[in-house]
Amino acid sequence: MQKTTTSEKVATGAAQSKLILVGEHAVVHGQPAIALPFPLIGAESIVEKSRGQIYLDSSLYSGPMELAPSSLAGIVNTVKHTLKILQIPYRDLLIRIRSSIPPGKGLGSSASVAIAIVKSLFKYKEEQYTKEILLQLANICETYAHGAPSGIDPLTITSDRPIWYQKEKPVDYIDPKGNFHFVIADSGQMADTKTAVDTVKQMLKQAPQKMYKKIERIGDITYQVREALEKSSKQLLGYLLDEAQKELEALGVSDKSLNRLIEIAKSEGALGAKLTGGGNGGCIIALAENEHHSQLLSEKLLQYGAHNVWSYELKG
Ligand code: MEV
């Protein structure tokens, strides 16, 4: 359905994506995690004045906001809270969402879209936003998407540096030494982070001692990954990514589609590879030897069935 606007006023907001390098899931249970801003893909929100009820226009849904499907409840609630804070009436708005982040792939789509919308609404009202308000409003969306999010996605999306994050502690930033070439590959399977987070919770309930050891081991690996980044140690980083993947598999959040891509990446010489984000579908992250190798890895992964690949250089 095409929506006409009066086009008196237009405001835009944009946000990048994110990658969890190491520490996903363990971060929900108090361990540190390292995440990277991923600017190769992102979301944009364009707000225009229109007439009548608020209208959303996105690839997932186009129509009145009040009738949006439950999968968009997080976005709808972020919009409502933002309008309330800005004292903008709940009407006469068209919100167009354009995103190159595949949704449900562990790349922070929901947080990125939420942040883009909040930015655009603040601009529409000609008010300044702070990082704190962006995080607060994006976390409303994350709570719908994940149930009990650690908060790492919005923090990374609003950062221009790799972050070191541990719940209830101030965010720290990491300065990698040297350049690291990663390949991110999409398995094509939708990742349901909420279910994956619940799976880990169930595992912890069933075998607390055994599973907490795994969570703590991921925490230890994360400390070592920081060192590997700061000492420019690619071989060590690769080894640690493999080690983290073993623990994630044991926590029940990897699946066939991810394991297959990881195997392909490893057999093509990746120094290490693991799932990234919530898992159970979604994407893997693999460490290549160098830029040339990352191109080769990307081609191989596509050839063997990855739905999409991105080569990403983390610059020191
Ligand atoms: C999602 O990107 C990372 C998880 O650890 C969930 C969270 O931290 O909120 C799986």
PDB file of N, CA and C in Angstrom, residues 105 183-189 245 254-270 272-276 281-286 297-310:
ATOM      1  N   LYS A 105      19.792 -12.622  12.073  1.00  0.00           N
ATOM      2  CA  LYS A 105      21.050 -13.298  11.720  1.00  0.00           C
ATOM      3  C   LYS A 105      22.153 -12.989  12.735  1.00  0.00           C
ATOM      4  N   VAL A 183      36.022 -12.848   7.949  1.00  0.00           N
ATOM      5  CA  VAL A 183      34.949 -13.099   6.985  1.00  0.00           C
ATOM      6  C   VAL A 183      33.719 -13.470   7.792  1.00  0.00           C
ATOM      7  N   ILE A 184      32.625 -12.810   7.480  1.00  0.00           N
ATOM      8  CA  ILE A 184      31.361 -13.120   8.138  1.00  0.00           C
ATOM      9  C   ILE A 184      30.497 -13.809   7.087  1.00  0.00           C
ATOM     10  N   ALA A 185      29.938 -14.949   7.423  1.00  0.00           N
ATOM     11  CA  ALA A 185      29.133 -15.680   6.441  1.00  0.00           C
ATOM     12  C   ALA A 185      27.776 -16.011   7.046  1.00  0.00           C
ATOM     13  N   ASP A 186      26.755 -15.788   6.247  1.00  0.00           N
ATOM     14  CA  ASP A 186      25.368 -16.009   6.679  1.00  0.00           C
ATOM     15  C   ASP A 186      24.940 -17.427   6.273  1.00  0.00           C
ATOM     16  N   SER A 187      24.520 -18.204   7.260  1.00  0.00           N
ATOM     17  CA  SER A 187      24.125 -19.602   6.980  1.00  0.00           C
ATOM     18  C   SER A 187      22.794 -19.681   6.223  1.00  0.00           C
ATOM     19  N   GLY A 188      22.047 -18.573   6.233  1.00  0.00           N
ATOM     20  CA  GLY A 188      20.732 -18.589   5.580  1.00  0.00           C
ATOM     21  C   GLY A 188      19.632 -19.010   6.542  1.00  0.00           C
ATOM     22  N   GLN A 189      20.015 -19.562   7.690  1.00  0.00           N
ATOM     23  CA  GLN A 189      19.000 -19.970   8.681  1.00  0.00           C
ATOM     24  C   GLN A 189      18.713 -18.789   9.603  1.00  0.00           C
ATOM     25  N   GLN A 245      34.156 -21.602  20.160  1.00  0.00           N
ATOM     26  CA  GLN A 245      33.113 -22.337  19.431  1.00  0.00           C
ATOM     27  C   GLN A 245      32.807 -23.676  20.111  1.00  0.00           C
ATOM     28  N   SER A 254      24.941 -23.833  18.822  1.00  0.00           N
ATOM     29  CA  SER A 254      25.389 -23.920  17.428  1.00  0.00           C
ATOM     30  C   SER A 254      24.429 -24.872  16.713  1.00  0.00           C
ATOM     31  N   ASP A 255      24.470 -24.915  15.416  1.00  0.00           N
ATOM     32  CA  ASP A 255      23.620 -25.877  14.708  1.00  0.00           C
ATOM     33  C   ASP A 255      24.354 -26.360  13.456  1.00  0.00           C
ATOM     34  N   LYS A 256      23.708 -27.272  12.743  1.00  0.00           N
ATOM     35  CA  LYS A 256      24.340 -27.888  11.571  1.00  0.00           C
ATOM     36  C   LYS A 256      24.802 -26.851  10.561  1.00  0.00           C
ATOM     37  N   SER A 257      23.927 -25.874  10.289  1.00  0.00           N
ATOM     38  CA  SER A 257      24.242 -24.898   9.239  1.00  0.00           C
ATOM     39  C   SER A 257      25.496 -24.101   9.618  1.00  0.00           C
ATOM     40  N   LEU A 258      25.628 -23.768  10.901  1.00  0.00           N
ATOM     41  CA  LEU A 258      26.804 -23.015  11.351  1.00  0.00           C
ATOM     42  C   LEU A 258      28.037 -23.924  11.367  1.00  0.00           C
ATOM     43  N   ASN A 259      27.870 -25.140  11.887  1.00  0.00           N
ATOM     44  CA  ASN A 259      29.012 -26.069  11.967  1.00  0.00           C
ATOM     45  C   ASN A 259      29.587 -26.345  10.579  1.00  0.00           C
ATOM     46  N   ARG A 260      28.682 -26.428   9.614  1.00  0.00           N
ATOM     47  CA  ARG A 260      29.128 -26.712   8.245  1.00  0.00           C
ATOM     48  C   ARG A 260      29.982 -25.551   7.712  1.00  0.00           C
ATOM     49  N   LEU A 261      29.492 -24.327   7.891  1.00  0.00           N
ATOM     50  CA  LEU A 261      30.261 -23.176   7.399  1.00  0.00           C
ATOM     51  C   LEU A 261      31.599 -23.070   8.127  1.00  0.00           C
ATOM     52  N   ILE A 262      31.584 -23.388   9.419  1.00  0.00           N
ATOM     53  CA  ILE A 262      32.830 -23.328  10.207  1.00  0.00           C
ATOM     54  C   ILE A 262      33.824 -24.365   9.669  1.00  0.00           C
ATOM     55  N   GLU A 263      33.322 -25.551   9.389  1.00  0.00           N
ATOM     56  CA  GLU A 263      34.183 -26.611   8.834  1.00  0.00           C
ATOM     57  C   GLU A 263      34.789 -26.181   7.500  1.00  0.00           C
ATOM     58  N   ILE A 264      33.948 -25.590   6.644  1.00  0.00           N
ATOM     59  CA  ILE A 264      34.443 -25.145   5.330  1.00  0.00           C
ATOM     60  C   ILE A 264      35.526 -24.083   5.526  1.00  0.00           C
ATOM     61  N   ALA A 265      35.223 -23.108   6.394  1.00  0.00           N
ATOM     62  CA  ALA A 265      36.205 -22.033   6.626  1.00  0.00           C
ATOM     63  C   ALA A 265      37.524 -22.628   7.111  1.00  0.00           C
ATOM     64  N   LYS A 266      37.457 -23.570   8.044  1.00  0.00           N
ATOM     65  CA  LYS A 266      38.677 -24.174   8.594  1.00  0.00           C
ATOM     66  C   LYS A 266      39.431 -24.968   7.522  1.00  0.00           C
ATOM     67  N   SER A 267      38.662 -25.713   6.705  1.00  0.00           N
ATOM     68  CA  SER A 267      39.350 -26.518   5.689  1.00  0.00           C
ATOM     69  C   SER A 267      39.963 -25.630   4.609  1.00  0.00           C
ATOM     70  N   GLU A 268      39.503 -24.380   4.525  1.00  0.00           N
ATOM     71  CA  GLU A 268      40.096 -23.442   3.555  1.00  0.00           C
ATOM     72  C   GLU A 268      41.142 -22.555   4.223  1.00  0.00           C
ATOM     73  N   GLY A 269      41.583 -22.966   5.391  1.00  0.00           N
ATOM     74  CA  GLY A 269      42.736 -22.298   6.010  1.00  0.00           C
ATOM     75  C   GLY A 269      42.416 -21.182   6.994  1.00  0.00           C
ATOM     76  N   ALA A 270      41.131 -21.026   7.380  1.00  0.00           N
ATOM     77  CA  ALA A 270      40.829 -19.990   8.389  1.00  0.00           C
ATOM     78  C   ALA A 270      41.620 -20.295   9.655  1.00  0.00           C
ATOM     79  N   GLY A 272      40.759 -19.514  12.570  1.00  0.00           N
ATOM     80  CA  GLY A 272      39.783 -19.868  13.596  1.00  0.00           C
ATOM     81  C   GLY A 272      38.412 -19.465  13.099  1.00  0.00           C
ATOM     82  N   ALA A 273      37.371 -20.084  13.625  1.00  0.00           N
ATOM     83  CA  ALA A 273      36.014 -19.721  13.194  1.00  0.00           C
ATOM     84  C   ALA A 273      35.024 -20.114  14.277  1.00  0.00           C
ATOM     85  N   LYS A 274      34.002 -19.298  14.424  1.00  0.00           N
ATOM     86  CA  LYS A 274      32.953 -19.568  15.417  1.00  0.00           C
ATOM     87  C   LYS A 274      31.661 -18.905  14.973  1.00  0.00           C
ATOM     88  N   LEU A 275      30.591 -19.241  15.655  1.00  0.00           N
ATOM     89  CA  LEU A 275      29.335 -18.532  15.397  1.00  0.00           C
ATOM     90  C   LEU A 275      29.471 -17.119  15.953  1.00  0.00           C
ATOM     91  N   THR A 276      28.640 -16.210  15.499  1.00  0.00           N
ATOM     92  CA  THR A 276      28.635 -14.864  16.061  1.00  0.00           C
ATOM     93  C   THR A 276      27.204 -14.442  16.353  1.00  0.00           C
ATOM     94  N   GLY A 281      21.512 -20.909  13.954  1.00  0.00           N
ATOM     95  CA  GLY A 281      21.251 -20.185  12.717  1.00  0.00           C
ATOM     96  C   GLY A 281      22.021 -18.879  12.769  1.00  0.00           C
ATOM     97  N   GLY A 282      21.863 -18.061  11.751  1.00  0.00           N
ATOM     98  CA  GLY A 282      22.578 -16.789  11.727  1.00  0.00           C
ATOM     99  C   GLY A 282      23.937 -16.922  11.072  1.00  0.00           C
ATOM    100  N   CYS A 283      24.943 -16.275  11.654  1.00  0.00           N
ATOM    101  CA  CYS A 283      26.221 -16.106  10.959  1.00  0.00           C
ATOM    102  C   CYS A 283      27.408 -16.701  11.711  1.00  0.00           C
ATOM    103  N   ILE A 284      28.480 -16.925  10.946  1.00  0.00           N
ATOM    104  CA  ILE A 284      29.773 -17.273  11.554  1.00  0.00           C
ATOM    105  C   ILE A 284      30.749 -16.128  11.307  1.00  0.00           C
ATOM    106  N   ILE A 285      31.796 -16.111  12.126  1.00  0.00           N
ATOM    107  CA  ILE A 285      32.901 -15.181  11.891  1.00  0.00           C
ATOM    108  C   ILE A 285      34.178 -16.025  11.815  1.00  0.00           C
ATOM    109  N   ALA A 286      34.945 -15.818  10.744  1.00  0.00           N
ATOM    110  CA  ALA A 286      36.173 -16.600  10.561  1.00  0.00           C
ATOM    111  C   ALA A 286      37.337 -15.629  10.417  1.00  0.00           C
ATOM    112  N   LEU A 297      38.478 -17.003   1.057  1.00  0.00           N
ATOM    113  CA  LEU A 297      37.543 -17.641   1.998  1.00  0.00           C
ATOM    114  C   LEU A 297      36.098 -17.262   1.668  1.00  0.00           C
ATOM    115  N   SER A 298      35.904 -15.987   1.376  1.00  0.00           N
ATOM    116  CA  SER A 298      34.550 -15.498   1.055  1.00  0.00           C
ATOM    117  C   SER A 298      34.006 -16.252  -0.158  1.00  0.00           C
ATOM    118  N   GLU A 299      34.849 -16.348  -1.191  1.00  0.00           N
ATOM    119  CA  GLU A 299      34.395 -17.041  -2.413  1.00  0.00           C
ATOM    120  C   GLU A 299      34.030 -18.489  -2.128  1.00  0.00           C
ATOM    121  N   LYS A 300      34.901 -19.168  -1.359  1.00  0.00           N
ATOM    122  CA  LYS A 300      34.640 -20.582  -1.041  1.00  0.00           C
ATOM    123  C   LYS A 300      33.342 -20.726  -0.253  1.00  0.00           C
ATOM    124  N   LEU A 301      33.163 -19.863   0.727  1.00  0.00           N
ATOM    125  CA  LEU A 301      31.970 -19.975   1.574  1.00  0.00           C
ATOM    126  C   LEU A 301      30.692 -19.768   0.742  1.00  0.00           C
ATOM    127  N   LEU A 302      30.771 -18.822  -0.188  1.00  0.00           N
ATOM    128  CA  LEU A 302      29.609 -18.595  -1.073  1.00  0.00           C
ATOM    129  C   LEU A 302      29.364 -19.814  -1.954  1.00  0.00           C
ATOM    130  N   GLN A 303      30.482 -20.313  -2.487  1.00  0.00           N
ATOM    131  CA  GLN A 303      30.412 -21.477  -3.385  1.00  0.00           C
ATOM    132  C   GLN A 303      29.774 -22.680  -2.678  1.00  0.00           C
ATOM    133  N   TYR A 304      30.064 -22.822  -1.372  1.00  0.00           N
ATOM    134  CA  TYR A 304      29.531 -23.970  -0.629  1.00  0.00           C
ATOM    135  C   TYR A 304      28.205 -23.655   0.080  1.00  0.00           C
ATOM    136  N   GLY A 305      27.568 -22.572  -0.309  1.00  0.00           N
ATOM    137  CA  GLY A 305      26.189 -22.392   0.140  1.00  0.00           C
ATOM    138  C   GLY A 305      25.914 -21.284   1.141  1.00  0.00           C
ATOM    139  N   ALA A 306      26.936 -20.503   1.525  1.00  0.00           N
ATOM    140  CA  ALA A 306      26.631 -19.363   2.409  1.00  0.00           C
ATOM    141  C   ALA A 306      25.696 -18.423   1.636  1.00  0.00           C
ATOM    142  N   HIS A 307      24.720 -17.851   2.332  1.00  0.00           N
ATOM    143  CA  HIS A 307      23.766 -16.985   1.640  1.00  0.00           C
ATOM    144  C   HIS A 307      24.334 -15.611   1.341  1.00  0.00           C
ATOM    145  N   ASN A 308      25.271 -15.201   2.169  1.00  0.00           N
ATOM    146  CA  ASN A 308      25.915 -13.913   1.966  1.00  0.00           C
ATOM    147  C   ASN A 308      27.241 -13.920   2.711  1.00  0.00           C
ATOM    148  N   VAL A 309      28.190 -13.152   2.269  1.00  0.00           N
ATOM    149  CA  VAL A 309      29.464 -13.040   2.991  1.00  0.00           C
ATOM    150  C   VAL A 309      29.914 -11.576   3.001  1.00  0.00           C
ATOM    151  N   TRP A 310      30.651 -11.224   4.029  1.00  0.00           N
ATOM    152  CA  TRP A 310      31.243  -9.897   4.115  1.00  0.00           C
ATOM    153  C   TRP A 310      32.695 -10.073   4.550  1.00  0.00           C
TER     154      TRP A 310
END
